[in-house]
């Protein structure tokens, strides 16, 4: 792992492997740490490997809020431009950033940045689609299944909408302002309208009691979708999970102890770097000009995620271990032993 301290902004870029090209998003939040950024870079290594792409994982982490975002991002773009032009660091949006923030890097137009009627870009849509397809594969069909979804931003909203499209029922949904629960199923169309008016405070306008956000993890549902920061599923929280399947939209949601606790309870813990690979699948395929329409992207993401879940879910040590093993097998085809990652993408306890 190499950490590059940035000079023009308060932040770092973490490069997981020593290789010619590394790729990963840029996160901009006031409390992002070096450790979180490094974990996200490791997850990106495994995501690229599971897709058979010979690149290392990387991540940009900028400690800044949204008040002066334009100035901060302009300085960031200026600093990383040489890395991007040399193909050493390929980046895109993540928590706190948007696709248009990187237009100054001169990347060619991509259909992954096209917006749908809700304002969600296609890269967010297919990220949510991948999460839902993974869950659908794990439970044997989402029709009639229930989901508890953490977060209702650009990915959480599309995850909820895609789940409903496949016949699922979203019974719990949270933002930073709390969680609302309706065992009959929340009206996602109504919530999307409320989000346009109230942002994350949409949960306060649904007409149902608003509980503290962590209550989401203890809601009875067939599928739990963690959608927040790294390490949210530690051993203590995993002990209270009431879902049968965990399909993460967030990167590195499990701690070492949290994953072990879920598996000991017989809960199917899917690999985050498989579930949320949709945008990466789209970007990689579009680079080869194989995808020309939104439906092409959706089909490619659904096929790749479903095939990987089907391949890894029967692993003797669980689907997370199966996905790590598959990723590491590919890494060994182009990395010598000394150049391998020193462990899977799991947060410390």
Short mmCIF file of C-alpha atoms in Angstrom, two decimals:
data_model
loop_
_atom_site.label_atom_id
_atom_site.label_comp_id
_atom_site.label_asym_id
_atom_site.label_seq_id
_atom_site.Cartn_x
_atom_site.Cartn_y
_atom_site.Cartn_z
CA UNK A 1 0.00 0.00 0.00
CA UNK A 2 1.34 3.42 -0.98
CA UNK A 3 -0.19 6.57 0.48
CA UNK A 4 0.36 9.76 -1.50
CA UNK A 5 -0.17 12.87 0.63
CA UNK A 6 -1.79 15.60 -1.43
CA UNK A 7 -0.34 19.11 -1.34
CA UNK A 8 -3.13 21.30 -2.76
CA UNK A 9 -5.96 19.83 -0.67
CA UNK A 10 -6.25 18.10 2.69
CA UNK A 11 -6.29 14.49 1.60
CA UNK A 12 -4.51 11.47 0.20
CA UNK A 13 -4.57 8.96 -2.63
CA UNK A 14 -4.12 5.34 -1.58
CA UNK A 15 -2.58 2.95 -4.13
CA UNK A 16 -3.10 -0.64 -3.06
CA UNK A 17 -0.63 -2.30 -5.45
CA UNK A 18 2.59 -1.25 -7.10
CA UNK A 19 1.53 -1.35 -10.75
CA UNK A 20 1.32 0.81 -13.85
CA UNK A 21 -2.39 1.68 -13.62
CA UNK A 22 -4.68 1.93 -10.60
CA UNK A 23 -8.33 2.91 -10.50
CA UNK A 24 -10.90 3.95 -7.95
CA UNK A 25 -13.25 6.76 -6.98
CA UNK A 26 -12.64 9.95 -5.06
CA UNK A 27 -14.45 10.39 -1.73
CA UNK A 28 -14.90 13.86 -0.26
CA UNK A 29 -16.23 14.08 3.30
CA UNK A 30 -14.91 16.03 6.30
CA UNK A 31 -13.97 12.97 8.34
CA UNK A 32 -12.48 10.59 5.78
CA UNK A 33 -9.32 9.01 7.19
CA UNK A 34 -6.19 7.56 5.68
CA UNK A 35 -7.22 4.17 7.03
CA UNK A 36 -10.66 4.34 5.39
CA UNK A 37 -9.15 5.44 2.10
CA UNK A 38 -6.68 2.54 2.19
CA UNK A 39 -9.48 0.03 2.91
CA UNK A 40 -11.45 1.38 -0.04
CA UNK A 41 -8.41 1.01 -2.30
CA UNK A 42 -8.06 -2.62 -1.20
CA UNK A 43 -11.73 -3.25 -2.00
CA UNK A 44 -11.16 -1.77 -5.44
CA UNK A 45 -8.27 -4.18 -6.05
CA UNK A 46 -10.59 -7.10 -5.34
CA UNK A 47 -13.39 -5.59 -7.43
CA UNK A 48 -11.13 -5.19 -10.44
CA UNK A 49 -9.71 -8.67 -9.94
CA UNK A 50 -13.11 -10.33 -9.75
CA UNK A 51 -13.79 -8.68 -13.12
CA UNK A 52 -10.45 -9.94 -14.52
CA UNK A 53 -9.03 -6.46 -15.02
CA UNK A 54 -5.23 -6.20 -14.53
CA UNK A 55 -5.19 -2.98 -12.53
CA UNK A 56 -4.58 -2.10 -8.93
CA UNK A 57 -7.16 -0.55 -6.69
CA UNK A 58 -6.85 3.06 -5.61
CA UNK A 59 -8.93 5.67 -3.81
CA UNK A 60 -8.85 9.40 -3.38
CA UNK A 61 -9.84 10.76 0.02
CA UNK A 62 -10.42 14.51 0.47
CA UNK A 63 -11.19 15.89 3.92
CA UNK A 64 -13.62 18.67 3.04
CA UNK A 65 -17.28 19.54 3.28
CA UNK A 66 -19.63 20.74 0.59
CA UNK A 67 -19.48 24.48 1.32
CA UNK A 68 -16.34 25.20 -0.72
CA UNK A 69 -16.45 22.07 -2.84
CA UNK A 70 -15.85 23.75 -6.21
CA UNK A 71 -12.60 25.39 -5.10
CA UNK A 72 -11.40 22.25 -3.33
CA UNK A 73 -12.17 20.02 -6.30
CA UNK A 74 -10.52 22.44 -8.72
CA UNK A 75 -7.28 22.22 -6.71
CA UNK A 76 -7.62 18.43 -6.48
CA UNK A 77 -8.11 18.10 -10.24
CA UNK A 78 -5.07 20.30 -10.83
CA UNK A 79 -2.93 18.12 -8.58
CA UNK A 80 -3.99 14.72 -9.90
CA UNK A 81 -4.00 15.72 -13.57
CA UNK A 82 -0.43 14.42 -14.23
CA UNK A 83 -1.30 11.07 -12.61
CA UNK A 84 -4.42 10.78 -14.74
CA UNK A 85 -2.63 11.75 -17.95
CA UNK A 86 0.00 9.08 -17.28
CA UNK A 87 -2.80 6.56 -16.62
CA UNK A 88 -1.42 5.99 -13.12
CA UNK A 89 -4.68 6.94 -11.40
CA UNK A 90 -8.12 6.64 -13.01
CA UNK A 91 -10.87 8.10 -10.88
CA UNK A 92 -14.59 8.84 -10.83
CA UNK A 93 -17.27 9.88 -8.36
CA UNK A 94 -17.84 8.43 -4.91
CA UNK A 95 -19.38 9.65 -1.64
CA UNK A 96 -19.42 13.43 -1.70
CA UNK A 97 -18.53 13.81 -5.38
CA UNK A 98 -20.47 13.75 -8.65
CA UNK A 99 -19.49 12.67 -12.19
CA UNK A 100 -19.44 16.27 -13.41
CA UNK A 101 -16.80 17.13 -10.80
CA UNK A 102 -14.22 15.34 -12.97
CA UNK A 103 -15.13 16.91 -16.31
CA UNK A 104 -12.00 19.07 -16.04
CA UNK A 105 -9.83 16.00 -16.51
CA UNK A 106 -10.91 15.87 -20.15
CA UNK A 107 -12.39 12.39 -20.13
CA UNK A 108 -14.56 11.67 -23.20
CA UNK A 109 -18.34 11.71 -22.71
CA UNK A 110 -19.77 8.51 -21.27
CA UNK A 111 -23.32 7.26 -21.20
CA UNK A 112 -22.66 6.21 -17.58
CA UNK A 113 -23.21 9.87 -16.67
CA UNK A 114 -26.60 10.15 -18.39
CA UNK A 115 -29.42 10.93 -15.93
CA UNK A 116 -32.80 9.23 -15.66
CA UNK A 117 -36.10 10.92 -14.78
CA UNK A 118 -35.20 10.95 -11.06
CA UNK A 119 -31.87 12.69 -11.68
CA UNK A 120 -29.83 9.56 -10.97
CA UNK A 121 -26.87 8.96 -13.27
CA UNK A 122 -26.58 5.62 -15.02
CA UNK A 123 -23.49 4.64 -13.02
CA UNK A 124 -25.55 4.99 -9.81
CA UNK A 125 -28.47 3.13 -11.37
CA UNK A 126 -26.38 0.12 -12.35
CA UNK A 127 -24.65 0.09 -8.96
CA UNK A 128 -28.06 -0.28 -7.35
CA UNK A 129 -29.04 -2.80 -10.01
CA UNK A 130 -26.00 -4.94 -9.18
CA UNK A 131 -26.89 -4.97 -5.49
CA UNK A 132 -30.43 -6.06 -6.27
CA UNK A 133 -29.37 -8.73 -8.76
CA UNK A 134 -26.93 -10.14 -6.19
CA UNK A 135 -29.69 -10.28 -3.60
CA UNK A 136 -32.10 -11.83 -6.10
CA UNK A 137 -29.57 -14.57 -6.87
CA UNK A 138 -28.86 -15.23 -3.20
CA UNK A 139 -32.51 -15.58 -2.11
CA UNK A 140 -33.68 -17.40 -5.21
CA UNK A 141 -35.85 -14.54 -6.45
CA UNK A 142 -36.82 -11.21 -4.88
CA UNK A 143 -40.52 -11.45 -5.75
CA UNK A 144 -42.27 -11.16 -2.39
CA UNK A 145 -38.99 -10.76 -0.48
CA UNK A 146 -38.44 -7.92 1.99
CA UNK A 147 -35.48 -5.53 2.13
CA UNK A 148 -34.04 -3.08 4.66
CA UNK A 149 -31.93 -0.47 2.88
CA UNK A 150 -29.45 1.89 4.50
CA UNK A 151 -29.17 5.22 2.71
CA UNK A 152 -31.41 6.90 0.16
CA UNK A 153 -28.92 8.86 -1.90
CA UNK A 154 -27.79 8.30 -5.46
CA UNK A 155 -27.24 4.55 -4.98
CA UNK A 156 -29.72 3.81 -2.20
CA UNK A 157 -32.57 5.31 -4.17
CA UNK A 158 -31.81 3.26 -7.26
CA UNK A 159 -31.37 0.12 -5.15
CA UNK A 160 -34.83 0.60 -3.68
CA UNK A 161 -36.40 1.28 -7.07
CA UNK A 162 -34.72 -1.74 -8.69
CA UNK A 163 -35.80 -3.97 -5.79
CA UNK A 164 -39.42 -2.94 -6.27
CA UNK A 165 -39.10 -3.52 -10.02
CA UNK A 166 -38.17 -7.16 -9.30
CA UNK A 167 -41.13 -7.60 -6.95
CA UNK A 168 -39.34 -6.92 -3.69
CA UNK A 169 -40.83 -4.99 -0.78
CA UNK A 170 -38.76 -2.33 0.97
CA UNK A 171 -39.89 -2.52 4.59
CA UNK A 172 -37.23 -0.27 6.14
CA UNK A 173 -35.21 2.63 4.80
CA UNK A 174 -32.82 4.96 6.56
CA UNK A 175 -30.96 8.21 6.03
CA UNK A 176 -28.70 10.08 8.45
CA UNK A 177 -31.88 11.50 9.99
CA UNK A 178 -33.41 8.16 10.96
CA UNK A 179 -35.19 5.06 9.75
CA UNK A 180 -38.81 4.47 8.82
CA UNK A 181 -40.38 1.01 8.84
CA UNK A 182 -43.54 -0.30 7.19
CA UNK A 183 -43.88 -4.07 7.04
CA UNK A 184 -46.47 -3.72 4.27
CA UNK A 185 -43.84 -2.00 2.14
CA UNK A 186 -42.80 1.64 1.77
CA UNK A 187 -43.93 3.58 -1.28
CA UNK A 188 -40.60 4.20 -3.02
CA UNK A 189 -42.13 6.50 -5.64
CA UNK A 190 -43.49 8.69 -2.85
CA UNK A 191 -40.15 8.65 -1.07
CA UNK A 192 -38.31 9.69 -4.23
CA UNK A 193 -40.71 12.64 -4.55
CA UNK A 194 -40.12 13.54 -0.91
CA UNK A 195 -36.36 13.28 -1.42
CA UNK A 196 -36.52 15.87 -4.19
CA UNK A 197 -38.25 18.23 -1.77
CA UNK A 198 -36.52 17.46 1.52
CA UNK A 199 -33.30 15.58 0.77
CA UNK A 200 -32.25 13.18 3.52
CA UNK A 201 -35.02 14.54 5.73
CA UNK A 202 -37.53 12.77 3.48
CA UNK A 203 -37.94 10.11 6.17
CA UNK A 204 -39.48 12.76 8.44
CA UNK A 205 -42.31 13.36 5.96
CA UNK A 206 -43.56 9.81 5.36
CA UNK A 207 -46.14 9.94 8.16
CA UNK A 208 -44.53 7.12 10.16
CA UNK A 209 -42.46 7.13 13.34
CA UNK A 210 -38.80 7.93 12.73
CA UNK A 211 -36.42 5.79 14.76
CA UNK A 212 -32.65 6.21 15.17
CA UNK A 213 -30.86 5.17 11.99
CA UNK A 214 -29.02 2.15 13.53
CA UNK A 215 -32.40 0.49 14.15
CA UNK A 216 -32.34 -0.47 10.48
CA UNK A 217 -29.88 -3.26 11.24
CA UNK A 218 -32.31 -4.91 13.65
CA UNK A 219 -35.34 -4.80 11.35
CA UNK A 220 -36.67 -8.19 10.28
CA UNK A 221 -36.15 -8.53 6.52
CA UNK A 222 -35.00 -11.10 4.02
CA UNK A 223 -32.21 -8.84 2.76
CA UNK A 224 -30.17 -6.17 4.54
CA UNK A 225 -28.40 -3.60 2.33
CA UNK A 226 -25.66 -1.70 4.19
CA UNK A 227 -25.07 1.54 2.35
CA UNK A 228 -22.92 3.73 4.59
CA UNK A 229 -19.28 3.83 5.61
CA UNK A 230 -16.64 1.18 6.21
CA UNK A 231 -16.79 -1.18 9.19
CA UNK A 232 -20.45 -0.62 10.08
CA UNK A 233 -21.09 -4.34 10.56
CA UNK A 234 -18.92 -5.17 13.54
CA UNK A 235 -19.47 -8.17 15.81
CA UNK A 236 -21.86 -6.36 18.16
CA UNK A 237 -24.10 -5.07 15.38
CA UNK A 238 -23.92 -8.36 13.45
CA UNK A 239 -25.31 -10.13 16.52
CA UNK A 240 -28.57 -8.22 16.10
CA UNK A 241 -29.03 -8.52 12.34
CA UNK A 242 -32.42 -10.05 11.53
CA UNK A 243 -31.90 -10.59 7.79
CA UNK A 244 -31.02 -13.84 6.07
CA UNK A 245 -28.83 -12.20 3.41
CA UNK A 246 -26.55 -9.16 3.51
CA UNK A 247 -26.04 -7.54 0.10
CA UNK A 248 -23.86 -4.45 0.55
CA UNK A 249 -24.16 -1.30 -1.50
CA UNK A 250 -21.34 0.21 0.58
CA UNK A 251 -17.67 -0.70 0.33
CA UNK A 252 -15.99 -2.67 3.15
CA UNK A 253 -19.02 -2.80 5.47
CA UNK A 254 -17.76 -5.84 7.40
CA UNK A 255 -15.17 -5.94 10.13
CA UNK A 256 -13.27 -9.19 10.60
CA UNK A 257 -15.34 -10.03 13.67
CA UNK A 258 -18.58 -8.85 12.10
CA UNK A 259 -18.20 -11.15 9.11
CA UNK A 260 -17.38 -14.07 11.41
CA UNK A 261 -20.44 -13.33 13.57
CA UNK A 262 -22.77 -13.22 10.57
CA UNK A 263 -21.41 -16.48 9.19
CA UNK A 264 -21.64 -18.19 12.59
CA UNK A 265 -25.34 -17.30 12.67
CA UNK A 266 -25.90 -18.74 9.19
CA UNK A 267 -26.49 -15.35 7.56
CA UNK A 268 -25.34 -15.19 3.94
CA UNK A 269 -22.84 -12.33 3.76
CA UNK A 270 -22.24 -11.44 0.12
CA UNK A 271 -19.03 -9.71 -0.93
CA UNK A 272 -19.42 -5.96 -1.25
CA UNK A 273 -16.95 -5.85 -4.14
CA UNK A 274 -19.27 -8.15 -6.11
CA UNK A 275 -22.61 -6.59 -5.17
CA UNK A 276 -21.62 -2.98 -5.86
CA UNK A 277 -19.49 -3.59 -8.96
CA UNK A 278 -22.11 -2.29 -11.38
CA UNK A 279 -20.54 1.05 -12.25
CA UNK A 280 -17.09 -0.51 -12.58
CA UNK A 281 -18.46 -3.16 -14.93
CA UNK A 282 -20.05 -0.43 -17.01
CA UNK A 283 -16.95 1.77 -17.19
CA UNK A 284 -14.67 -1.14 -18.09
CA UNK A 285 -16.99 -2.48 -20.78
CA UNK A 286 -17.58 0.96 -22.25
CA UNK A 287 -13.81 1.43 -22.63
CA UNK A 288 -13.84 -1.46 -25.09
CA UNK A 289 -16.84 0.07 -26.94
CA UNK A 290 -18.96 -2.98 -26.29
CA UNK A 291 -21.78 -0.99 -24.72
CA UNK A 292 -23.74 1.65 -26.62
CA UNK A 293 -27.04 2.01 -24.77
CA UNK A 294 -28.27 2.09 -21.19
CA UNK A 295 -29.91 -1.29 -21.75
CA UNK A 296 -26.57 -2.71 -22.90
CA UNK A 297 -25.01 -1.54 -19.63
CA UNK A 298 -27.86 -2.90 -17.51
CA UNK A 299 -27.69 -6.28 -19.22
CA UNK A 300 -23.90 -6.52 -18.82
CA UNK A 301 -24.07 -5.62 -15.13
CA UNK A 302 -26.91 -8.02 -14.36
CA UNK A 303 -25.20 -10.91 -16.16
CA UNK A 304 -21.78 -10.35 -14.57
CA UNK A 305 -23.04 -9.91 -11.01
CA UNK A 306 -25.41 -12.87 -11.17
CA UNK A 307 -22.73 -15.14 -12.62
CA UNK A 308 -20.26 -14.19 -9.89
CA UNK A 309 -22.76 -14.68 -7.06
CA UNK A 310 -23.79 -18.05 -8.50
CA UNK A 311 -20.13 -19.04 -8.78
CA UNK A 312 -19.13 -18.05 -5.24
CA UNK A 313 -22.16 -18.52 -3.00
CA UNK A 314 -21.59 -22.26 -2.59
CA UNK A 315 -18.02 -21.88 -1.29
CA UNK A 316 -17.35 -23.99 1.79
CA UNK A 317 -16.46 -20.90 3.81
CA UNK A 318 -19.23 -18.69 2.49
CA UNK A 319 -19.69 -16.35 -0.48
CA UNK A 320 -17.34 -13.66 0.83
CA UNK A 321 -14.46 -16.15 1.06
CA UNK A 322 -15.44 -17.57 -2.32
CA UNK A 323 -15.29 -14.14 -3.95
CA UNK A 324 -11.92 -13.38 -2.31
CA UNK A 325 -10.53 -16.69 -3.51
CA UNK A 326 -11.70 -16.03 -7.08
CA UNK A 327 -10.21 -12.53 -7.04
CA UNK A 328 -6.90 -13.76 -5.65
CA UNK A 329 -6.70 -16.53 -8.24
CA UNK A 330 -6.88 -13.89 -10.95
CA UNK A 331 -4.37 -11.62 -9.19
CA UNK A 332 -1.86 -14.48 -9.16
CA UNK A 333 -2.02 -14.62 -12.97
CA UNK A 334 -0.26 -11.25 -13.19
CA UNK A 335 1.23 -10.65 -9.73
CA UNK A 336 4.17 -12.40 -8.11
CA UNK A 337 3.71 -13.56 -4.48
CA UNK A 338 5.44 -10.51 -3.05
CA UNK A 339 3.08 -8.23 -4.98
CA UNK A 340 -0.17 -9.70 -3.67
CA UNK A 341 -2.48 -7.84 -1.25
CA UNK A 342 -1.74 -8.65 2.37
CA UNK A 343 -5.33 -9.52 3.20
CA UNK A 344 -8.96 -9.27 2.05
CA UNK A 345 -10.96 -6.02 2.20
CA UNK A 346 -12.22 -6.23 5.78
CA UNK A 347 -12.20 -3.43 8.35
CA UNK A 348 -10.36 -4.04 11.62
CA UNK A 349 -12.38 -4.61 14.79
#
